[in-house]
Amino acid sequence: MSKLGRGQRDKVQQFMAITGASEKVALQTLKASDWHLEGAFDVFYSHPQIKSFMDTRHLEELYNRYKDPYADMILADGITLLCNDLQVDPQDIVMLVISWHMKAATMCEFTKQEFIGGWQSLGVDSLEKFRERIPYIRSELKDEQKFREIYIFAFSWAKEKGQKSLAFDTAIGMWQLLFAEKQWPLIDHWCQFLQARHNKAISRDTWAQLLEFVRTVDPQLTNYDAEGAWPYLIDEFVEYLYENGIVPRG
């Protein structure tokens, strides 16, 4: 970029800041649009495949850094190393959002396709750029539609291979992680209720319906419809809240 004029360098920086694209993609897109910034945005957003211009060779080198020595995928040790490089705690919810971007099928695993595709979708091709994107990735949890997509994704991602339901302890941990972000005031009561009354694997329907309950029913249950089509477990939870005086009946 040293051969560029100051105005061109500024446009490259603006393009990268707004799109999250790599310097290489920014240069290629701006050159293709004759250095018109608005035209470059049009090209970038109307041609998603432009992200494939990133240096996949460098991404493959990164993949090989984290790949398990005995399997052609990244496993727990590699993910721990990736977290160290990104300066992120492995238990940080941002790793769930990163896994969502990578379309990872299983917790603590990234295939080569998932890993490289995820970096490309995020518009990063170096660890430094990835670290810079972490605040944006974390902010996606504040977007209601994205939160819903991440929440639904988490069920399949966290369940054991070959199982239809989510292990009870895993579900509790995932709910506590997700609803700490959502700041649902009844999350601790929900977990206590399940541990006292249910203590079984969680179905996909219960997982999905709880989010709808959180989104549509206020914590004081003033708009709760007892005749609504809630799963029996949620109806039992509401009764549990009334019985224990956590929420006043009626």
Coordinates of C-alpha atoms in Angstrom, one line a residue, residues 125-230:
D125 CA -7.3 -13.1 6.9
S126 CA -4.9 -12.5 9.9
L127 CA -5.0 -12.9 13.6
E128 CA -4.5 -9.2 14.1
K129 CA -7.6 -8.4 12.0
F130 CA -9.6 -11.1 13.7
R131 CA -8.7 -9.6 17.1
E132 CA -9.9 -6.3 15.9
R133 CA -13.2 -7.8 14.8
I134 CA -13.9 -9.4 18.2
P135 CA -15.9 -6.3 19.6
Y136 CA -18.1 -6.3 16.5
I137 CA -18.7 -10.1 16.8
R138 CA -19.6 -9.7 20.4
S139 CA -22.0 -6.8 19.6
E140 CA -24.0 -9.1 17.3
L141 CA -25.6 -10.7 20.4
K142 CA -27.4 -7.3 20.9
D143 CA -29.1 -7.7 17.6
E144 CA -32.4 -9.5 18.3
Q145 CA -32.6 -11.4 15.0
K146 CA -28.9 -12.5 15.2
F147 CA -29.4 -13.5 18.8
R148 CA -32.3 -15.7 17.8
E149 CA -30.2 -17.3 15.0
I150 CA -27.3 -17.9 17.4
Y151 CA -29.6 -19.3 20.0
I152 CA -31.2 -21.8 17.6
F153 CA -27.8 -22.7 16.2
A154 CA -26.5 -23.4 19.7
F155 CA -28.8 -26.4 20.2
S156 CA -27.4 -28.4 17.3
W157 CA -23.9 -27.2 18.0
A158 CA -23.9 -28.3 21.6
K159 CA -25.7 -31.6 21.5
E160 CA -23.8 -34.8 21.2
K161 CA -23.4 -36.4 17.8
G162 CA -26.3 -38.8 17.0
Q163 CA -28.5 -37.4 19.7
K164 CA -31.8 -35.7 19.1
S165 CA -32.0 -33.9 22.5
L166 CA -29.5 -31.7 24.4
A167 CA -28.0 -33.2 27.5
F168 CA -29.5 -31.6 30.6
D169 CA -26.3 -30.2 32.1
T170 CA -25.2 -28.9 28.8
A171 CA -28.5 -27.2 28.3
I172 CA -28.3 -25.5 31.7
G173 CA -24.8 -24.2 30.9
M174 CA -25.8 -22.9 27.5
W175 CA -28.9 -21.2 28.9
Q176 CA -26.9 -19.5 31.6
L177 CA -24.4 -18.3 29.1
L178 CA -27.0 -17.1 26.5
F179 CA -29.4 -15.5 28.9
A180 CA -26.7 -13.7 30.8
E181 CA -26.4 -11.7 27.6
K182 CA -30.2 -11.4 27.2
Q183 CA -30.5 -10.4 30.9
W184 CA -33.6 -12.5 31.5
P185 CA -34.3 -12.1 35.2
L186 CA -35.9 -15.5 35.5
I187 CA -33.0 -17.6 34.2
D188 CA -31.8 -18.7 37.7
H189 CA -35.4 -19.7 38.6
W190 CA -35.8 -21.6 35.3
C191 CA -32.6 -23.6 36.0
Q192 CA -33.6 -24.3 39.6
F193 CA -37.0 -25.4 38.5
L194 CA -35.5 -27.8 35.9
Q195 CA -33.1 -29.3 38.4
A196 CA -35.9 -29.9 40.9
R197 CA -38.7 -31.1 38.6
H198 CA -37.2 -32.2 35.3
N199 CA -33.5 -33.2 35.2
K200 CA -33.8 -34.8 31.7
A201 CA -32.5 -34.1 28.3
I202 CA -34.0 -31.0 26.6
S203 CA -35.9 -31.4 23.3
R204 CA -35.4 -29.0 20.4
D205 CA -39.0 -27.8 20.8
T206 CA -38.5 -26.9 24.4
W207 CA -35.3 -25.1 23.5
A208 CA -36.9 -23.1 20.8
Q209 CA -40.1 -22.4 22.7
L210 CA -38.3 -21.0 25.8
L211 CA -36.8 -18.3 23.7
E212 CA -40.3 -17.4 22.4
F213 CA -41.5 -17.3 26.0
V214 CA -38.6 -15.0 27.0
R215 CA -39.2 -12.7 24.0
T216 CA -43.0 -12.4 24.4
V217 CA -43.9 -12.9 28.0
D218 CA -42.8 -10.2 30.5
P219 CA -41.0 -11.4 33.7
Q220 CA -44.0 -10.6 35.9
L221 CA -46.2 -12.8 33.6
T222 CA -48.8 -10.1 33.2
N223 CA -49.4 -11.1 29.6
Y224 CA -49.0 -14.9 30.0
D225 CA -51.9 -16.8 28.4
A226 CA -52.6 -20.0 30.3
E227 CA -54.5 -21.2 27.2
G228 CA -51.6 -20.6 24.9
A229 CA -49.8 -23.4 23.1
W230 CA -46.8 -23.5 25.4

